[in-house]
Every structure is written in structure tokens, then in C-alpha cells.
Amino acid sequence: MCGITGWIDWEQDLSEQQAVLKEMACTLKERGPDREGYWLSSHAALAHRRLIVIDPVGGKQPMLFTRGEQTYALTYNGEIYNFRELREELRARDHVFRTHSDTEVLLHAYVEWGEDCVDHLNGIFAFAIWDEARQQLFIARDHLGVKPLFYAQVGSTIVFGSEIKALLAHPLIEPILNDEGMKAIFVSIFLSGGGIFRDVQELRPGHCATFTRERTHVRQYWQLVSRPHTDNLETTTEYIRSLLSDTVSRQLIADVPVVTLLSGGLDSSGVTSLAAREFQRENQVLNTYAINYVNSEEHFEGNAFRPSIDRPYAEQVARDLPTNHHNIMVSTEELIGNLLVPMRAHDRPTMGQMETSLYLLFKAIKQNATVALSGESADEIFGGYPWFHQEHALNTPTFPWIAARMNPGSNTPLMQMGLPFVSPALAHELHPHEHMQQLYQEALAEVPRLEGESSRDTRIREIFYLNMTRFLRLLLDRKDRMSMATGLEVRVPFCDHRLVQYVWNIPWEMKAIDHIEKGILRRAFRGLLPEEVRMRRKSAYPISFDPAYTQAVRRWTLEILNTANAPVNTFVNRAFLRQLAEHPDEQKRGENAYFLFDYLIQTNAWLQEYHVVTS
């Protein structure tokens, strides 16, 4: 994994602009702590920050390929998991390779197939290729959006980067928050995506773009295809298991230490089991990692989202396989002390404690490893969340994860789809209900329909699409930013697009076989896990139940509300937030409340540190 950035201008000579390019690249040093590289020509300037994972000597970037009068320059972030097969295919087409890196394979794939190279890739990637002869820039992002990529166009200038901060380091890009950016920060906070600032755009997952002096062309190169599922239950189960086995095996390839995340849930335990067996074939023991919180278990209160504690299940899997298991304990002091790290990594306010804790986990892992495998995205692909099974969430015309947190018929502001923490004036200006409905309808319009489906199956398909294209992006962004903030690469086997496409068309009755969420996946993992773990009910990512955390963020929130010139106070409902912080009643207490505190704290710091200007 790495950080990439660059600058194209068809009307300006960029060959002497390394100072600006270096400033852009330096913002990404956490993503690529091992090496930096630059390449400049008359109208193109590319930079790369490298995290060494494969071929330490041969994978230097930007990487160049010259054939006659043609020169191609590549800067790339990610891993191509089928690079070995592609290298052999390209060798058969007379390509000669000088390194063992997937970077060189990607560059030659573009030389051979042009923009269609993306159709040959299996992996997680964001890359940019400059064609010097044609004076053309090509950028692309992986199928599910595991790796980020942002760009901005201002006149004849195009700048791009792995993170928005790289674009902001360019003198033409300013932190101006327009109407759409305001809505992203204060309305659609449970939806990831978008550039936030004026002129900045995010390249969507499964998309690529070509830029020339004359035109810009953005296209979708991959999308889900709906078709009847004809495999029977046994064949489906076996195929899922074989696909996952192949995917995990590919994703273990690295020239640095590889570990897995092990929460004790079905998804991470399944990935860990497959990985541990690969390690055992090499007479090695897999290292696994889990997060827990100081002073938390004694205050744990189970609910629909977190019915049980992770630790006993993770330890059971570690004993059974076995693995060398590491239980990382995180304190409230560490969570509070690092609360602003996610904001700086995302260049925007985020999910607070759920991201801070992940950062601390990855920071601990990085001391001993550079690559980790995660169970992320299985719930979106197989239907593991409670809202897949709640009639209210299924039938409410909004995003199901929002509907699941609403109390039907309640007038309690915190549980409504509106935003009580936003000032009435701003809410009136932003029209939150209308904006969320617009986003919701736009998403529904994209759903690949299957003719002849029942209304129930049609709705289930919609719910899956919303989760896979909207909610999953939120989690993948979290995983990318928090891992790369520590220089750790996290791979996600359940995001293999072959698996995602296959599971997409499995009927709901088969996905939820045995009357339990992700029933088909549980069958695929039969014999690989202890039965108590294989049949364990879904429990969401763990949070701290230490009362000291809520008390700390309440105090921090009140400090901000009591500071007259705190920038966030212009935008929020101070009376509502003060009431919540000073007198949290039973209904408003807990995760919903401290999420608001976390978000307010990060938003205030973001407005200050990024010198945000509202248009």
C-alpha cells in the first residue's frame, strides 16, 4: 500500500515544479513511510510514497516504461492479487519484465490493453498512468472501493491524490465548503463518499477516468449483474468456500509479515481459519490480533447490535486452530488522546471512538507486521446486519441502517431521521429530509433489477445494494484511513469482486438458510471453526463501555459549547447539545449520545485546523 498524488497541466510547464509536488506527497508520508519518488515532464508531475510489501528492490515508483517514442509513467496504490497469472499472460504477448513486482505487471497491462486493463485485474487499487505521447492521464479505482482516489479540475489543471490533504497542498485547491459539502458534513454523515470541498471529487468504486486537453471521460467499468441463481445449496456452499480459500491464499502473498484480525465473529474467524491452514502448510504459526477496552467488560450491556462480548470467542478460535493470539487493551485515556487522529486521516469529521480504537489496534499490529487480513464486508455481502431482518428497517423508505436506529412513532429528536444537533437555521437551509431522500432515490435508481422477482425479493435486493454501495464504503474508508495512518496494509478477502458478484444473485432464502443471518456462509465454514463460533450471532464492532469515556467527551463537548468563538457553534443546536451533555436521560444515553459528542469535537477541530471556509 502507498500514497499517490500528481498534477497535470496542458498549458503550464511542470518540469520545474518538484517543490509543490513534494509538498503534496509529504502529506501522505504515513501511507508510504518507506520511500518517496517523483517524476516530472513538461505537462505531468507524478509522486509516490511507498509502503514496501512486495519486491522491495524492484517496485520503485513512479515506474516508467518506454517503447520507441512512447513513455508511460505509473503511480499506484494497492495490490494486484492475480499479478502472477497476468505476468505469464503478458510474457506470452512478448512483454519482458525486469522486476518481480505487481507494479510492473500493472504498467504492462495498460501498455497491452489500454483502458481495458481494469477488466483483467483482481485486487485493491487506485492508480494513475500518464501517457506522454498522447498527453493523456488515466486513473482507476478498484471494484468495491477499498483504495481511495480523489481528483480536482480547475481550468487546465488536474490534481489527484489518495487523500484530500494531498490536493489541498496544491495552491489552486482551497478548503471551501460549498452547499454539497455542508450537507455531507451536517446531514449525510452516515454516508461516505464525495470530495467535501469545492472542485474536489471522489472517483467512485468500479470507475475509471480519462483526461485529455479536450475532454474528461468518467465511466463505470464494473457493476453487479442480476441473473437467476441456478446452483443448488450444496454447490453454492462449496463454491463460496473454494472462492474464499483461493482469495485468502492470494492475499497472503507478501515479502513482509502477515497477520489477521480476529474478533471472534464468524467473518474474521473464517478468514483466520483459512489463513492459519496456509501457514501450517509452511510449518508456521499465524499471529492474530483483537481489541479490548480497559474497564469495559464489567459495564457491558448487550443489545440487538452487540449481544455478546468478543473476547471469549476470539480466544476459543485462537486455541482451536491454534494461532499466536494478541489481545490489545485500549484505555479511555488513549481513546481521548487520539480522538482527532481519524479526522486528520479522513480530512473530515468521522465516526469517533470506533475509528480511534481501530487506529490504536493497527498501531499495535504495525510493531510486528505490515499486512493484516480482515473480515470486513461479509455482513454487507451475505446479509449479516439486524436491519436485513427487521420489518421496520426493510419497509422504511430510507437507508436501512438509519431506519434501524429510528424508533417507530417516536418524537424523540435523537431517533428521528432529522438532525437535532444542527442549528434550526442551518437545518432550514440544508433541507435534511429532502437531501437524504434524494441520495436514497439516486441509489435505488442504480439497482440492477431482475425481471420476474417478487416484491419482497426486489426489496431485499435493494437492501443489499444500498449496503454494498453506500454503507460498505463508510467501513472501507474507515479501514483504509486508520490502517494507512500507521503504515499498515489491511486486505479484505470478502471484497473479492468474483465472490461479491456470485453471492449477489444467491436467493435470500439460501443466504439465510438455517434461519440465521449469513446462514450460507456458516455452512461454507463448517468444519473450519468451533461450533459455538460458527453459530454465534452477529455482534457489531466492539466499543468501550467504560463510563469514563462518555464522561470525558461530555466534558470536552461542554468546553466547546462554552467557548464563544468555537467555530462549530455557528452550525449546531447548542441548547440541544448542552442538554444532552449536562443531563443525559436514559433514552439518549450511550452510543448515540457519545457519537454526537465525538462528531462535534472532531468537527470543531476540523474547522479550525483545515481553515475551512463556507461559501
Coordinates of C-alpha atoms in Angstrom, one line a residue, residues 259-265 268-269 272 287-293 297 309-318 323-330 357-358 360-362 364-365 372-373 536 541-542:
V259 CA -1.3 -11.4 10.4
T260 CA -5.1 -11.5 10.7
L261 CA -7.7 -9.6 12.7
L262 CA -9.6 -12.0 15.0
S263 CA -12.7 -10.6 16.8
G264 CA -14.3 -14.0 17.4
G265 CA -17.1 -13.3 15.0
S268 CA -12.8 -12.8 10.9
S269 CA -12.7 -16.3 12.4
T272 CA -8.3 -16.6 10.1
N287 CA -0.4 -14.2 14.5
T288 CA -3.8 -12.9 15.3
Y289 CA -5.0 -9.7 16.9
A290 CA -8.1 -8.5 18.7
I291 CA -9.0 -5.3 20.5
N292 CA -10.5 -4.9 24.0
Y293 CA -11.0 -2.0 26.4
E297 CA -16.4 -5.7 30.2
I309 CA -18.6 -9.9 24.3
D310 CA -16.0 -10.9 21.7
R311 CA -13.0 -11.9 23.8
P312 CA -14.1 -15.5 24.8
Y313 CA -14.9 -16.4 21.2
A314 CA -11.6 -15.0 19.8
E315 CA -9.6 -16.9 22.4
Q316 CA -11.5 -20.1 21.6
V317 CA -10.7 -19.8 17.9
A318 CA -7.0 -19.0 18.7
T323 CA -2.7 -19.1 16.5
N324 CA -0.4 -16.9 18.4
H325 CA -3.1 -14.5 19.7
H326 CA -2.6 -10.9 20.9
N327 CA -5.2 -9.1 22.9
I328 CA -4.6 -5.4 22.6
M329 CA -6.1 -3.4 25.5
V330 CA -7.0 0.2 24.9
S357 CA -9.8 2.3 18.6
L358 CA -9.1 0.8 15.2
L360 CA -4.8 2.1 18.2
L361 CA -5.2 -1.6 17.2
F362 CA -3.4 -1.1 13.9
A364 CA 0.0 -2.0 17.9
I365 CA -0.1 -4.5 15.0
A372 CA -3.3 -7.8 8.0
L373 CA -6.3 -9.7 6.7
R536 CA -22.5 -17.2 17.1
Y541 CA -17.5 -3.9 16.1
P542 CA -16.8 -3.6 19.9

